[in-house]
CSV table of C-alpha atoms in Angstrom, one decimal:
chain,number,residue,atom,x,y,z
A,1,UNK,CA,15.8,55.9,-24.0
A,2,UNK,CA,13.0,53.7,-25.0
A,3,UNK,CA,12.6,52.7,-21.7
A,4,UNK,CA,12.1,56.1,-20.1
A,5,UNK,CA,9.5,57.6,-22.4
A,6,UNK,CA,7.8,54.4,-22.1
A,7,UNK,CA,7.8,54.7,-18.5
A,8,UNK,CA,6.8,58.7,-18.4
A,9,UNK,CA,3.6,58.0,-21.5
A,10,UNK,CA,2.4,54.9,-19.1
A,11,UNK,CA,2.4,56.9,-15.6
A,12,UNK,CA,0.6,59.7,-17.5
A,13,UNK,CA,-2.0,57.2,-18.9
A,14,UNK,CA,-2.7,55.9,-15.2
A,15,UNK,CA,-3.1,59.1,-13.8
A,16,UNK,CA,-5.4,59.6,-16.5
A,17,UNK,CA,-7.4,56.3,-15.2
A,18,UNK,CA,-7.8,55.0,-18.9
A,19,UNK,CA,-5.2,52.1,-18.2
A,20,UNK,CA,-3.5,50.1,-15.3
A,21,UNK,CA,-4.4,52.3,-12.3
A,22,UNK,CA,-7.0,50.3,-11.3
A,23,UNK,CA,-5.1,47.3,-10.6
A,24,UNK,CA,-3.2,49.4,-7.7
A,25,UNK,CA,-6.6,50.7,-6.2
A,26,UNK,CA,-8.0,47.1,-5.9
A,27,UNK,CA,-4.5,45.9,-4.1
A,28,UNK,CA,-4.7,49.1,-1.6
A,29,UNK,CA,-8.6,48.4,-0.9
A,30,UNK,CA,-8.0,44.6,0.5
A,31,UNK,CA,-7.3,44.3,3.9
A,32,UNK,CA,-4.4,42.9,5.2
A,33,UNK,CA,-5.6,40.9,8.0
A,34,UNK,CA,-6.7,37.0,6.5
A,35,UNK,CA,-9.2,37.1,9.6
A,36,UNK,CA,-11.4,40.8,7.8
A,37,UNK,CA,-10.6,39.0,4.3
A,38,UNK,CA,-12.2,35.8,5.3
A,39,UNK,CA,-15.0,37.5,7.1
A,40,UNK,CA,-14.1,36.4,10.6
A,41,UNK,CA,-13.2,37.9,13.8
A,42,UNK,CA,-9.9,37.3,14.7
A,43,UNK,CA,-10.7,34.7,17.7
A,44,UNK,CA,-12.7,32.9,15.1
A,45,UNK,CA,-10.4,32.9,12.1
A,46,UNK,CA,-7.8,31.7,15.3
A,47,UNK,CA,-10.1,28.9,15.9
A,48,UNK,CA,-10.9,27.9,12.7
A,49,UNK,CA,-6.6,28.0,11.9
A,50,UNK,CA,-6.6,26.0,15.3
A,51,UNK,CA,-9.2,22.8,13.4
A,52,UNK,CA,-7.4,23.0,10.0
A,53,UNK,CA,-4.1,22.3,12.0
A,54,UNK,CA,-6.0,19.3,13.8
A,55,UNK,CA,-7.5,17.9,11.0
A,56,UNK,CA,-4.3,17.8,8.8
A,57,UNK,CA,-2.4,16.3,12.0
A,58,UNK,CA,-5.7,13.3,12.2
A,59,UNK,CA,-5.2,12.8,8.5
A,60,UNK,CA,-1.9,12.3,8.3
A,61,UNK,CA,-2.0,10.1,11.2
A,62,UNK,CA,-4.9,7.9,9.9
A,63,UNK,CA,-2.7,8.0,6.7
A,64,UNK,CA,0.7,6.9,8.3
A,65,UNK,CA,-1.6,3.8,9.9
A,66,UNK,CA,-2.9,2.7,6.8
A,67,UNK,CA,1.2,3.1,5.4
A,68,UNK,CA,1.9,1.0,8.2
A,69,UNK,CA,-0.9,-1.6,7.8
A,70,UNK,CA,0.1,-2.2,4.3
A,71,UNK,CA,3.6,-2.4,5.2
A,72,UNK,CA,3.1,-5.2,7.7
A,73,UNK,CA,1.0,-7.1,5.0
A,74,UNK,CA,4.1,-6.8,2.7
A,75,UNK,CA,6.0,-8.2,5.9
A,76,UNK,CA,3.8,-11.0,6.1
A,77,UNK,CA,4.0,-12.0,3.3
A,78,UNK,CA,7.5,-11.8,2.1
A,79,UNK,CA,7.7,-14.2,5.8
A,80,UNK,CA,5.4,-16.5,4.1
A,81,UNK,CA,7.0,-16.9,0.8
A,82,UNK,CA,10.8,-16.5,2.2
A,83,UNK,CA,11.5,-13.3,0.5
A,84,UNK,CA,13.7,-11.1,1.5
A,85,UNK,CA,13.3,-8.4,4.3
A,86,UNK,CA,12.4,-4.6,3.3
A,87,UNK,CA,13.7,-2.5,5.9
A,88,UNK,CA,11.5,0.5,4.5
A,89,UNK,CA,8.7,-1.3,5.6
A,90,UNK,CA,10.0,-1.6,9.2
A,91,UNK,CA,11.0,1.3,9.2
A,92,UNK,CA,7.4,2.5,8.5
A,93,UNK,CA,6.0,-0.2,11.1
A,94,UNK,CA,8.2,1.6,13.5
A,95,UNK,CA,6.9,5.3,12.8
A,96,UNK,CA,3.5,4.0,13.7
A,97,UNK,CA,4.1,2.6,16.5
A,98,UNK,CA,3.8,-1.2,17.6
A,99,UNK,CA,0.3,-1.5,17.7
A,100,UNK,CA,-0.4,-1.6,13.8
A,101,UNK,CA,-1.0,-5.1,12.5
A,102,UNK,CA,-2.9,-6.5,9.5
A,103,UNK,CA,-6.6,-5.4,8.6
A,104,UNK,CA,-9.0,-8.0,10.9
A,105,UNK,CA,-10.4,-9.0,6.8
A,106,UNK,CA,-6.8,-9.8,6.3
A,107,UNK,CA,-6.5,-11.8,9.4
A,108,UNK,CA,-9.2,-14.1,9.1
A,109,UNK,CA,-7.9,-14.5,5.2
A,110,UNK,CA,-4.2,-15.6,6.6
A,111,UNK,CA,-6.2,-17.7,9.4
A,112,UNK,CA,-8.0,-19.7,6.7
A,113,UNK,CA,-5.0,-20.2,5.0
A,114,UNK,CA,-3.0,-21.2,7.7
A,115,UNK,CA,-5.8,-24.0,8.6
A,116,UNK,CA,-6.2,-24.9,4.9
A,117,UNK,CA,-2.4,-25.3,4.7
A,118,UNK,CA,-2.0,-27.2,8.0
A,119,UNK,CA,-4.5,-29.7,6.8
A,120,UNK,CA,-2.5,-30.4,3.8
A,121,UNK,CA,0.5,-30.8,5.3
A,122,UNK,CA,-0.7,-33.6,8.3
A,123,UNK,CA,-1.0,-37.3,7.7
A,124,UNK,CA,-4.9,-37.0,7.2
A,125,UNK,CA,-4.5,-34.2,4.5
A,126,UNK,CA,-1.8,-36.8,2.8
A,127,UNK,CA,-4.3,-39.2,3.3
A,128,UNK,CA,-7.2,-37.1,1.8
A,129,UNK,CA,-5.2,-36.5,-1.0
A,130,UNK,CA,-4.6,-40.2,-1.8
A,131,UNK,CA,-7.9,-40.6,-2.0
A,132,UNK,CA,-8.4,-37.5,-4.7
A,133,UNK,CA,-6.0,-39.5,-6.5
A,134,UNK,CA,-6.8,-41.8,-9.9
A,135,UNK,CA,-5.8,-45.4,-9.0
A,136,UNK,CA,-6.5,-46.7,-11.8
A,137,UNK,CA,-3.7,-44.3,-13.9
A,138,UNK,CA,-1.2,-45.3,-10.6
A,139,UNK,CA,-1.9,-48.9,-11.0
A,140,UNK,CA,-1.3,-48.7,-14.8
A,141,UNK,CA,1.9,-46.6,-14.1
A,142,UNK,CA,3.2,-49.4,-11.3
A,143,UNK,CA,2.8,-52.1,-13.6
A,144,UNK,CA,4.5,-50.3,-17.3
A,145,UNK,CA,7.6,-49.7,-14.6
A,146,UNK,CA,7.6,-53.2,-13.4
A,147,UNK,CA,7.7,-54.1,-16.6
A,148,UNK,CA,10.3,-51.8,-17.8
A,149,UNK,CA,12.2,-52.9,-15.0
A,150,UNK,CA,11.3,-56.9,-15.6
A,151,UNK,CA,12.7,-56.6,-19.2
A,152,UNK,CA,15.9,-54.5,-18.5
A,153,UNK,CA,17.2,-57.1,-16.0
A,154,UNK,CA,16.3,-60.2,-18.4
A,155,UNK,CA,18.4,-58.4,-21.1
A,156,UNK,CA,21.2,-58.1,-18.8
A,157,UNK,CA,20.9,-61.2,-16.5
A,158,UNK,CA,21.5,-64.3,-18.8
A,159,UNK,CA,20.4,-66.8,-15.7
A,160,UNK,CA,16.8,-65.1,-16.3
């Protein structure tokens, strides 16, 4: 009951135009093509649908790269340090297609390191390394073990 007389007073008060009715004129009075509400002619609301659909597919693609470009980083460097394999990222490496590869920044970092790391491990990186070291502390550490070692075998050996 409530329900209908509410109903009946509140059409009464729109006809009246003191109330809601004006919410139903505005709705009637926009148009209903997006090309007269944006202020276009239809070819150039077309058009301009046309470049927003290009421009989301260039950003999504430039997007997807950069995914992948990180991903093969990740790759690289779980290789490096023996992790284990994502297959996410692969996957990912794969949707981009096989020319992604690391940032050229990236490439000369991995480059240096590779040189810096392949100098270490040769003979002349040993040998540079020897030279970093204190000989004085790995003489002093030669002789307290020859010593150590002197004493244990007189202890045990009574011909010495």
């Amino acid at each position: 009951m409530a329900f209908l007389m509410k109903s009946m007073l509140s059409n009464q008060v729109k006809n009246l135009g003191l109330g809601g009715g004006g919410e139903e004129s505005k709705e009637e009075s926009t148009p209903s093509d997006p090309a007269a509400a944006a202020g276009m002619t239809r070819e150039e609301y077309e058009e301009y649908q046309k470049q927003m659909v290009e421009e989301k597919m260039e950003r999504d693609a430039a997007f997807a790269h950069k995914k992948a470009e990180r991903a093969c980083l990740r790759v690289h460097l779980r290789e490096k340090y023996r992790l284990p394999k994502s297959e996410l990222d692969e996957n990912q490496i794969q949707m981009a297609g096989d020319d992604v590869g690391l940032p050229e920044d990236l490439q000369k970092m991995v480059a240096e390191d590779q040189v810096e790391e392949e100098d270490k491990d040769s003979i002349l990186g040993q040998l540079q390394n020897i030279q970093n070291m204190d000989m004085d502390a790995i003489k002093e550490k030669a002789q307290a073990t020859f010593t150590e070692i002197k004493q244990a075998a007189e202890q045990k050996c009574s011909v010495m």
